[in-house]
């Protein structure tokens, strides 16, 4: 073959495999131009953060906002208020609580009041006492001494404490109401101040909780998981939980509602004043576009207009003015970042405001396809696949198998198998959901398919699937991921030899399990703040998690305080199988992580070094459970994409250690990618030997490399 023919062949091969633009990291991970977007109560002002640093909320006092700040990721939140109109001195915040080591919580912030309720664990760290703070006078008064109840404590529309709950040893939950003889402005958690309201069995606890009170505070709305798998939205007269009226029954996925404000996770649309339930959002066909179901005809025309404005996307109501005339709207899409609109209700007209990431406009982004597959034990799981932009797809007409043709019709089947990253969600009682994500845009623009599985133990798909994960860390929850990989290989989606696993928190644990329990399945792994030893994980939980300790041990499958429990937890801990690692591994950790302590990564790296197994270890001294600072998020992406390029050969943007001015310290550089290794000042990477026992049931894993 001549030189010209050789160059032509290389060019053709390059053209066949390069299917997308490598979008610069800075466009994906730098702070959005607008974040934490919200509407003021009077509907006249849209607030946002120009740099994604702190969450904030409007209050019932004009121009006053409240916001949290923690110390480099330690999650001990300090709480401040700020008058956004002050110019002299400019924007000086007032500390509502800035005690070191104390975690402040906003318990209630009703926009009709000039007071808020705040929780502080300043008396023992486990439980939060409840304080009333006056936004006009800055006076703070304790209204409940708490030595018993978990958060949240449920407050009515007049800022009165009404309900609280505690967890029992068997995992059930008991809800209590305030006794008629108690002083509501000077409560304790003593039994004399409370009356049992409702007992929820363990299997129903995560699907059963209050979501708010009617406008007159006489009725209480609940998400109700008893006697149903997906749950219902119900209402009953306060004090009569036995007399529920069903408002809506979930059909495809759980109704999700956070007692705290959250634009992404709340599926219930509530009137800001009279508290009428107006609509429900539920994911339906293929788990793609969420659909809004109108429950009150007063908003039927409004929601029809908003649906028609972007018929391929789903409207999200971010904020509503107190007079109900002005709404702040965005849309859920897998193709574009959030775009925001003013909706003027009297005019039935929406006005475009801005997009959060205008520099991505014109870039071709990935699509996210929802599908189902069946596990080895006949459990149906939901998952998402994102393919690189411009991936050539197989056509249904080409396929004789009707199942394959149906997959092709959804856009699941590429013409050629892809390099793939299995991206495992955290929690683990969280879920993957449809919509634009920075991570998917980033990975697919580097030429990787992304598989995201809602494995057993995930939220959102009913209590049967949720509870099926109890005690299955490192076993059936991991089998589900392997079965997802097998599905991708069998259907020509992924190349058998070019599959990586990565994730954060539980997803990081899953990556370590993948590297140790199934060392021949994945080409490499990336663990971000994942636990390596379930015993030390339990020993180091934050003190305010102790109120749900029984729930955590039920989820893990054992208690560290028994001999049998410790043996079980050890058998599910990657640390004790570190000598089985065979493929490249990267670990990233925040030094101040309160949930998964730095020791979880340190001890795993030490075990690898004791067995002469190379590892790349990146430490962020100013981060916690995940990397929030933009410069650190950019560097994280740089580290990971360069690492993935080395093992499964996708594209990457050039990266060096100090490129983004991050705080990252490279404590171990197995691949020699970053040019320098920081001295380990704390001396934690020692030579402690670890002996790996045999894995019980190891043969239950189907190794895709040999299968």
XYZ file of C-alpha atoms in Angstrom:
707
model
C 0.000 0.000 0.000
C 1.399 3.388 -0.994
C 1.686 6.356 1.320
C -1.229 8.182 -0.281
C -3.445 5.095 -0.010
C -2.419 4.638 3.632
C -3.257 8.261 4.476
C -6.581 7.934 2.650
C -7.461 4.812 4.669
C -6.552 6.509 7.947
C -8.645 9.532 6.989
C -11.634 7.376 6.106
C -11.350 5.448 9.375
C -11.071 8.687 11.314
C -14.142 10.082 9.557
C -16.091 6.922 10.354
C -15.377 7.139 14.070
C -15.456 10.897 14.674
C -19.154 11.663 14.803
C -19.373 14.727 17.008
C -17.780 18.002 17.988
C -15.721 18.027 21.180
C -17.540 20.804 23.015
C -15.095 22.712 25.248
C -15.373 21.885 28.937
C -15.719 25.559 29.742
C -18.994 25.771 27.812
C -20.412 22.803 29.706
C -19.125 23.049 33.279
C -18.380 26.706 33.953
C -20.993 28.588 35.977
C -24.146 29.181 33.939
C -24.869 32.819 33.201
C -28.070 32.405 35.210
C -28.609 29.862 37.988
C -31.024 29.351 40.895
C -33.596 31.341 38.937
C -36.698 32.325 40.943
C -39.596 34.783 40.968
C -40.169 37.356 43.702
C -43.496 37.052 45.580
C -44.840 40.251 43.984
C -44.024 38.920 40.507
C -41.980 41.982 39.543
C -38.450 40.600 39.834
C -36.628 37.520 38.624
C -33.723 36.644 40.868
C -30.758 34.556 39.793
C -27.139 33.938 40.636
C -24.576 35.078 38.116
C -22.201 32.488 39.581
C -23.466 29.173 40.920
C -22.377 29.480 44.548
C -25.269 29.514 46.998
C -28.938 28.603 46.948
C -31.291 31.417 47.896
C -34.989 31.992 48.572
C -37.230 35.024 48.422
C -39.102 35.862 51.617
C -42.337 37.571 52.601
C -40.475 40.852 53.123
C -39.920 42.801 49.871
C -36.320 42.698 48.596
C -35.133 40.377 51.387
C -33.630 37.034 50.420
C -32.172 34.277 52.593
C -29.364 31.940 51.598
C -27.013 29.213 52.819
C -23.207 29.078 52.843
C -21.119 26.146 54.052
C -17.394 25.771 54.699
C -15.783 24.148 51.667
C -18.352 21.388 51.363
C -18.777 20.382 55.026
C -22.598 20.876 54.794
C -22.727 22.719 58.120
C -24.778 25.473 56.547
C -24.682 29.011 57.848
C -27.818 31.042 57.143
C -27.889 34.694 56.073
C -30.398 37.308 55.001
C -29.682 40.051 52.495
C -31.460 43.195 51.318
C -30.817 43.128 47.582
C -31.572 46.862 47.184
C -28.933 48.066 49.657
C -26.068 49.930 48.039
C -24.412 51.627 51.021
C -22.830 49.442 52.282
C -23.311 47.253 49.201
C -25.033 43.930 49.739
C -23.890 43.255 53.283
C -25.550 40.064 54.562
C -26.860 39.622 58.090
C -25.982 36.330 59.806
C -29.114 34.580 61.044
C -26.875 31.739 62.205
C -23.157 31.432 61.539
C -22.132 29.130 64.380
C -19.193 26.897 63.512
C -20.117 23.218 63.280
C -23.878 23.888 63.311
C -26.155 22.995 60.400
C -28.923 25.566 59.868
C -32.109 24.556 58.055
C -34.938 26.663 56.650
C -37.932 24.875 58.188
C -40.662 27.219 56.912
C -40.651 30.265 54.641
C -44.212 31.263 53.786
C -44.177 34.331 51.530
C -47.198 35.827 53.344
C -45.268 36.266 56.596
C -42.378 38.433 57.742
C -41.088 35.584 59.897
C -39.410 32.313 59.024
C -38.777 29.143 61.024
C -35.208 27.906 61.303
C -33.800 24.596 62.547
C -30.464 24.573 64.403
C -28.627 21.528 65.761
C -26.663 23.676 68.185
C -27.579 21.550 71.211
C -26.102 18.123 70.636
C -25.822 18.104 66.790
C -28.254 15.193 66.273
C -31.603 16.981 66.534
C -32.661 20.410 65.296
C -34.394 22.799 67.675
C -36.903 25.090 65.958
C -36.543 28.879 66.116
C -38.721 31.719 64.888
C -36.748 34.494 63.191
C -38.277 37.907 62.497
C -36.940 39.275 59.201
C -37.870 42.844 60.187
C -36.396 42.983 63.699
C -33.758 40.213 63.453
C -35.062 38.703 66.683
C -34.676 34.951 67.142
C -36.835 32.953 69.561
C -36.814 29.229 70.227
C -40.278 27.687 69.892
C -39.425 23.983 70.132
C -36.767 22.129 72.106
C -36.233 18.905 70.159
C -34.565 15.756 71.472
C -36.563 13.253 69.479
C -37.815 14.110 66.008
C -36.154 13.973 62.591
C -36.401 16.625 59.903
C -38.550 17.818 58.317
C -41.001 18.937 60.987
C -44.260 19.883 59.296
C -45.582 23.440 59.568
C -48.954 24.856 58.527
C -49.642 28.064 56.601
C -49.669 30.143 59.808
C -46.184 28.923 60.762
C -47.588 26.643 63.460
C -45.856 23.329 64.147
C -48.385 20.571 63.453
C -46.698 17.212 62.746
C -43.398 15.496 63.472
C -42.050 11.991 63.010
C -39.587 9.551 64.478
C -38.192 6.291 63.190
C -38.666 3.053 65.125
C -36.190 0.193 65.500
C -38.052 -1.951 62.949
C -37.833 0.777 60.299
C -41.442 1.912 60.647
C -42.275 5.588 61.126
C -44.536 7.151 63.735
C -46.107 10.538 63.033
C -47.242 12.698 65.947
C -49.438 15.769 66.196
C -49.126 18.525 68.788
C -51.233 17.834 71.873
C -54.131 20.202 72.538
C -52.669 20.869 75.994
C -49.238 21.865 74.649
C -48.108 25.457 74.186
C -47.494 25.756 70.404
C -45.034 28.625 70.970
C -43.010 26.776 73.602
C -42.944 23.138 72.574
C -40.705 20.307 73.630
C -40.388 16.848 72.122
C -41.577 15.305 75.401
C -44.367 12.745 75.123
C -46.716 15.053 77.036
C -46.631 17.560 74.151
C -47.480 15.057 71.404
C -50.170 12.538 70.419
C -49.642 9.593 68.053
C -51.183 10.440 64.678
C -50.217 7.639 62.293
C -47.908 4.609 62.121
C -46.437 3.828 58.706
C -44.983 0.327 58.118
C -41.364 0.141 57.021
C -42.223 -0.929 53.477
C -44.302 2.232 52.990
C -42.191 4.866 54.751
C -40.457 6.481 51.778
C -43.701 6.805 49.823
C -45.838 8.124 52.694
C -45.404 11.690 53.951
C -47.295 14.988 54.367
C -46.962 17.537 51.565
C -48.884 20.517 52.953
C -52.041 21.971 54.453
C -55.181 23.391 52.910
C -55.559 27.168 52.915
C -57.579 27.108 56.151
C -55.183 24.589 57.776
C -58.061 22.205 58.495
C -57.022 19.538 56.002
C -53.661 17.948 55.252
C -52.404 16.586 51.931
C -50.269 13.434 51.864
C -48.377 11.295 49.441
C -49.736 7.906 50.478
C -47.883 4.664 49.835
C -49.970 2.248 51.862
C -51.971 -0.310 49.860
C -50.463 0.875 46.571
C -47.120 0.414 44.822
C -46.625 3.797 43.138
C -48.520 5.896 45.666
C -51.423 8.319 45.652
C -52.019 11.968 46.435
C -54.690 12.087 49.157
C -56.261 14.566 51.572
C -57.990 14.128 54.912
C -59.316 16.273 57.710
C -56.516 16.904 60.162
C -56.657 14.252 62.860
C -58.432 11.683 60.680
C -55.841 9.839 58.565
C -58.217 6.893 58.331
C -60.587 8.947 56.137
C -58.512 9.709 53.048
C -59.968 11.181 49.883
C -57.965 10.177 46.811
C -57.009 13.119 44.577
C -54.727 11.316 42.121
C -53.357 7.792 41.696
C -49.934 7.417 40.069
C -49.960 5.335 36.891
C -46.390 4.981 35.659
C -44.038 6.525 38.209
C -44.140 7.858 41.752
C -45.385 11.375 42.439
C -42.408 13.263 43.807
C -42.571 16.194 46.168
C -39.921 17.712 48.395
C -41.157 19.573 51.423
C -38.431 22.108 50.704
C -38.610 24.153 47.492
C -37.076 22.431 44.461
C -38.048 23.190 40.873
C -36.864 19.887 39.425
C -38.315 17.348 41.817
C -41.790 18.620 42.689
C -44.603 17.118 40.658
C -47.467 18.874 42.493
C -48.657 22.314 41.326
C -50.184 24.197 44.275
C -51.912 27.596 44.376
C -49.657 29.967 46.393
C -52.469 31.371 48.568
C -55.455 29.047 48.892
C -53.209 25.951 48.543
C -55.542 24.238 46.083
C -53.929 21.332 44.204
C -54.078 22.463 40.579
C -52.185 19.826 38.596
C -49.903 16.799 38.787
C -46.892 16.035 36.598
C -46.161 12.399 35.850
C -43.755 10.712 33.459
C -45.579 8.509 30.965
C -44.628 6.971 27.620
C -41.064 5.611 27.454
C -40.259 7.658 30.604
C -39.491 10.588 28.328
C -41.543 13.742 28.407
C -43.408 14.287 31.694
C -47.073 15.110 31.182
C -49.205 17.518 33.220
C -52.608 16.311 34.407
C -54.990 19.140 35.226
C -56.893 18.651 38.487
C -58.515 22.091 38.607
C -60.074 23.686 35.517
C -58.980 27.197 36.533
C -55.543 26.473 35.030
C -56.618 24.273 32.117
C -56.263 26.996 29.460
C -52.967 28.205 30.924
C -51.367 24.774 30.850
C -52.701 24.075 27.368
C -51.075 27.300 26.129
C -47.764 26.461 27.803
C -47.783 22.925 26.414
C -48.387 24.240 22.911
C -45.599 26.813 23.211
C -43.018 23.985 23.243
C -44.928 20.848 22.237
C -41.841 18.611 22.332
C -40.871 19.645 25.859
C -42.499 19.749 29.284
C -43.298 23.001 31.116
C -41.982 23.409 34.655
C -43.562 26.097 36.822
C -40.607 27.556 38.702
C -42.372 30.376 40.521
C -45.767 32.017 40.935
C -46.538 35.522 42.165
C -48.749 35.784 45.233
C -51.544 37.309 43.120
C -51.265 34.336 40.698
C -51.016 36.673 37.688
C -47.341 36.109 36.823
C -45.615 32.754 36.461
C -41.954 31.952 35.867
C -41.684 29.041 33.441
C -38.949 26.820 32.085
C -39.057 23.674 29.961
C -37.653 20.210 30.474
C -35.789 19.014 27.394
C -32.940 16.646 26.656
C -31.719 18.852 23.795
C -31.283 22.290 25.337
C -30.367 23.783 28.733
C -33.104 25.525 30.706
C -34.786 28.485 28.983
C -36.920 30.814 31.102
C -40.126 32.684 30.301
C -42.449 35.151 31.999
C -46.021 33.968 31.618
C -48.546 36.805 32.000
C -51.683 34.937 32.968
C -54.280 37.668 32.230
C -52.826 38.015 28.711
C -52.268 34.280 28.174
C -48.876 35.168 26.781
C -45.317 34.032 27.513
C -42.286 36.300 27.140
C -38.832 34.781 26.631
C -36.288 35.919 29.249
C -33.012 34.043 28.803
C -31.288 30.695 28.466
C -28.928 29.532 31.189
C -26.142 28.561 28.771
C -26.393 30.721 25.634
C -22.929 29.678 24.432
C -24.249 26.176 23.778
C -26.791 27.544 21.314
C -26.169 26.008 17.907
C -24.250 23.053 19.312
C -25.709 19.674 18.475
C -26.413 17.892 21.750
C -27.284 14.291 22.514
C -30.756 12.822 22.813
C -31.794 10.753 25.823
C -33.823 7.615 25.107
C -35.774 5.809 27.816
C -36.287 2.062 27.609
C -36.899 -1.040 29.705
C -34.996 -4.312 30.015
C -35.519 -7.496 32.024
C -32.986 -8.679 34.597
C -31.788 -12.237 35.181
C -34.412 -12.645 37.932
C -37.219 -11.265 35.726
C -37.414 -7.773 37.199
C -38.261 -5.051 34.672
C -35.954 -2.051 35.011
C -36.043 1.373 33.401
C -32.900 2.911 31.914
C -31.707 5.728 29.656
C -29.298 5.665 26.752
C -27.625 8.759 25.316
C -25.685 8.361 22.085
C -23.098 10.757 20.646
C -24.629 13.391 18.352
C -24.648 12.404 14.680
C -24.525 8.693 15.530
C -25.934 6.800 12.571
C -28.921 4.727 13.701
C -30.378 1.494 12.444
C -33.804 1.765 10.827
C -36.758 -0.346 11.975
C -37.369 -1.464 8.393
C -33.952 -3.145 8.333
C -34.780 -5.473 11.203
C -36.869 -8.629 11.012
C -37.058 -9.126 14.782
C -40.032 -7.034 16.025
C -38.343 -6.418 19.379
C -35.218 -5.099 17.671
C -37.368 -3.034 15.316
C -39.111 -1.474 18.317
C -35.743 -0.605 19.861
C -34.675 0.957 16.577
C -37.885 3.001 16.432
C -36.975 4.514 19.796
C -33.514 5.471 18.548
C -31.688 2.925 20.697
C -29.674 1.038 18.087
C -26.557 2.591 16.538
C -25.334 1.179 13.249
C -21.996 0.349 14.910
C -21.313 -0.583 18.560
C -20.100 2.358 20.623
C -17.584 3.045 23.329
C -19.766 3.282 26.442
C -19.732 4.697 29.971
C -22.059 3.150 32.545
C -22.926 6.174 34.682
C -24.330 5.030 38.052
C -26.512 7.392 40.073
C -25.984 8.123 43.756
C -28.276 7.700 46.726
C -28.791 4.892 46.032
C -32.425 5.815 46.704
C -32.350 8.432 43.977
C -33.097 7.961 40.288
C -32.025 8.907 36.811
C -34.535 11.163 35.092
C -35.102 12.500 31.626
C -33.658 15.858 30.621
C -30.578 17.891 29.792
C -27.547 17.141 31.947
C -24.054 18.565 31.731
C -22.579 15.117 32.236
C -24.370 13.534 29.284
C -23.524 16.452 26.979
C -19.881 16.184 28.024
C -19.483 12.407 27.666
C -21.393 12.089 24.400
C -19.426 14.966 22.881
C -16.312 12.887 23.617
C -17.773 10.029 21.589
C -19.147 7.842 24.376
C -22.583 6.313 24.652
C -23.921 6.768 28.198
C -25.997 4.065 29.900
C -27.903 5.066 33.053
C -29.826 2.309 34.838
C -32.499 2.774 37.475
C -31.455 -0.380 39.302
C -33.422 -1.950 42.153
C -33.291 0.325 45.185
C -33.898 3.414 43.018
C -36.671 5.880 43.792
C -39.461 6.768 41.419
C -40.735 3.368 40.281
C -42.671 2.102 43.273
C -41.956 0.586 46.645
C -41.549 -2.947 45.261
C -38.523 -1.894 43.233
C -37.301 0.428 45.988
C -37.439 -2.182 48.746
C -35.948 -4.842 46.461
C -32.647 -3.025 46.926
C -32.532 -3.491 50.699
C -29.481 -5.585 51.583
C -28.424 -5.863 47.929
C -25.458 -3.491 47.814
C -22.719 -5.306 45.930
C -25.117 -8.069 44.894
C -28.409 -7.754 42.990
C -28.029 -3.985 42.615
C -24.752 -4.701 40.845
C -26.244 -7.616 38.906
C -28.714 -5.077 37.482
C -25.861 -2.976 36.108
C -24.190 -6.043 34.611
C -27.498 -7.076 33.030
C -27.766 -3.576 31.547
C -24.276 -3.987 30.092
C -25.245 -7.379 28.659
C -28.331 -5.782 27.081
C -26.164 -3.127 25.437
C -23.682 -5.673 24.085
C -26.361 -8.089 22.868
C -28.161 -5.331 20.969
C -25.047 -3.939 19.325
C -25.070 -0.721 21.359
C -21.700 -1.131 23.084
C -18.302 -2.581 22.261
C -17.524 -5.371 24.715
C -13.929 -4.233 25.268
C -14.634 -0.493 25.598
C -17.011 -0.099 28.538
C -16.162 2.033 31.578
C -18.072 2.387 34.849
C -18.227 5.579 36.870
C -20.381 7.387 39.386
C -20.532 9.491 42.513
C -21.425 8.536 46.090
C -23.263 5.197 45.750
C -22.257 5.374 42.084
C -18.627 5.577 43.203
C -19.171 2.506 45.376
C -20.657 0.755 42.335
C -17.530 1.633 40.342
C -15.344 0.091 43.064
C -17.586 -2.996 43.124
C -17.215 -3.203 39.360
C -13.429 -3.067 39.642
C -13.240 -5.666 42.447
C -16.212 -8.037 42.173
C -16.365 -8.127 38.351
C -12.822 -7.098 37.401
C -13.036 -8.392 33.818
C -16.252 -6.646 32.798
C -15.134 -3.014 32.656
C -12.126 -1.551 30.885
C -11.685 1.012 33.681
C -13.524 2.731 36.513
C -13.971 6.201 38.005
C -15.017 6.517 41.654
C -16.139 9.958 42.852
C -16.637 10.221 46.648
C -17.689 6.578 46.899
C -17.514 4.489 50.094
C -15.119 1.547 50.102
C -15.915 0.066 53.540
C -19.543 -0.088 54.680
C -18.464 -0.510 58.312
C -16.438 2.697 58.452
C -19.129 4.416 56.379
C -21.643 3.739 59.170
C -19.149 4.666 61.872
C -18.632 8.122 60.346
C -22.161 9.209 59.381
C -23.003 12.833 60.262
C -24.621 13.086 63.716
C -27.890 14.421 62.282
C -28.203 11.183 60.260
C -28.434 9.107 63.436
C -32.180 9.835 63.592
C -32.567 7.675 60.453
C -29.856 5.141 61.355
C -32.291 2.201 61.292
C -33.365 3.150 57.767
C -29.729 3.236 56.663
C -28.907 -0.179 58.159
C -32.030 -1.681 56.578
C -30.913 -0.319 53.206
C -27.376 -1.669 53.644
C -28.628 -4.998 54.991
C -26.863 -5.125 58.350
C -25.874 -3.227 61.490
C -22.228 -2.561 62.299
C -22.945 -3.132 66.000
C -23.315 -6.925 65.712
C -20.716 -9.547 64.838
C -22.922 -10.964 62.100
C -23.625 -7.484 60.781
C -19.962 -6.551 60.531
C -19.201 -9.792 58.685
C -22.020 -9.076 56.236
C -20.924 -5.479 55.655
C -17.340 -6.617 55.171
C -18.484 -9.066 52.486
C -20.045 -6.174 50.547
C -17.142 -3.730 50.959
C -14.734 -3.263 48.025
C -11.907 -2.423 50.438
C -11.441 -6.061 51.418
C -11.202 -7.150 47.783
C -8.811 -4.453 46.590
C -6.280 -7.073 45.474
C -8.723 -8.083 42.715
C -8.420 -4.779 40.827
C -7.036 -5.487 37.357
C -7.984 -2.452 35.276
C -7.156 1.279 35.492
C -8.941 3.070 38.329
C -9.323 6.765 39.135
C -10.576 7.993 42.524
C -11.657 11.594 43.214
C -12.473 12.751 46.746
C -13.458 15.896 48.628
C -11.429 16.340 51.806
C -14.367 17.792 53.766
C -17.022 15.265 52.740
C -19.407 14.767 55.717
C -21.284 11.848 54.135
C -18.483 9.729 52.695
C -15.406 10.695 54.683
C -12.021 11.103 53.031
C -10.893 7.948 54.809
C -13.099 5.883 52.486
C -10.850 6.781 49.559
C -7.610 6.932 51.547
C -7.949 3.398 52.876
C -8.796 1.951 49.472
C -5.777 3.635 47.889
C -3.628 2.319 50.755
C -4.931 -1.207 50.137
C -4.109 -0.951 46.436
C -0.606 0.290 47.162
C -0.083 -2.536 49.665
C -0.844 -4.920 46.812
C 1.338 -2.992 44.323
C -1.710 -2.074 42.249
C -1.489 1.321 40.507
C -4.242 3.901 41.040
C -4.832 7.555 40.213
C -6.047 9.514 43.241
C -7.194 13.150 43.097
C -8.032 15.051 46.291
C -9.878 18.374 46.498
C -9.005 20.043 49.840
C -11.816 22.621 49.559
C -14.709 20.353 48.544
C -17.124 17.950 50.178
C -19.581 15.401 48.786
C -19.085 16.299 45.157
C -17.335 19.240 43.534
C -19.402 22.398 43.358
C -16.856 25.117 42.700
C -16.747 25.776 38.937
C -12.970 25.611 38.683
C -12.968 22.251 40.464
C -15.819 20.850 38.361
C -13.918 21.851 35.221
C -10.767 20.156 36.472
C -12.707 17.029 37.448
C -14.001 16.763 33.888
C -10.470 17.289 32.579
C -9.017 14.557 34.779
C -11.758 12.089 33.910
C -11.887 12.635 30.148
C -8.119 12.309 29.849
C -8.294 9.110 31.906
C -11.143 7.685 29.794
C -9.255 8.562 26.618
C -6.372 6.445 27.881
C -8.481 3.345 28.520
C -11.429 3.360 26.083
C -10.052 5.885 23.587
C -12.690 8.549 23.208
C -11.930 12.132 22.282
C -10.722 14.654 24.845
C -9.836 18.304 25.168
C -6.257 18.990 26.206
C -5.851 19.229 29.970
C -3.102 19.927 32.462
C -3.206 20.045 36.242
C -3.339 23.824 36.716
C -5.331 24.659 33.612
C -8.541 25.624 35.438
C -6.909 27.011 38.598
C -8.550 24.307 40.692
C -7.486 23.148 44.139
C -6.964 19.540 42.966
C -4.038 17.608 44.441
C -2.766 14.554 42.561
C -1.774 12.146 45.335
C -1.205 9.188 43.033
C -0.796 9.173 39.240
C -0.811 5.598 37.979
C -0.976 6.514 34.314
C 1.564 9.356 34.470
C -0.978 11.695 32.908
C -0.637 14.781 35.055
C 3.094 15.310 35.425
C 3.280 15.864 39.170
C 2.336 14.141 42.394
C 1.656 16.202 45.510
C 3.282 15.175 48.781
C 0.721 13.507 51.035
C 1.013 15.868 53.985
C -1.294 13.862 56.243
C 0.554 10.614 55.611
C -2.597 8.557 55.166
C -1.426 6.462 52.228
C 0.402 3.829 54.198
C 1.307 0.185 53.651
C -1.414 -1.514 55.711
C -1.880 -5.035 54.293
C -5.345 -6.349 53.494
C -6.301 -9.981 52.997
C -9.186 -10.548 50.607
C -11.564 -13.383 51.557
C -13.501 -15.249 48.917
C -16.662 -13.512 47.720
C -19.764 -15.460 48.637
C -21.845 -16.021 45.526
C -19.112 -14.685 43.231
C -20.168 -17.063 40.477
C -23.560 -15.353 40.361
C -21.945 -12.554 38.361
C -22.066 -13.118 34.627
C -18.794 -11.822 33.253
C -19.461 -10.237 29.864
C -15.838 -10.733 28.836
C -16.111 -14.509 29.028
C -19.839 -14.846 28.333
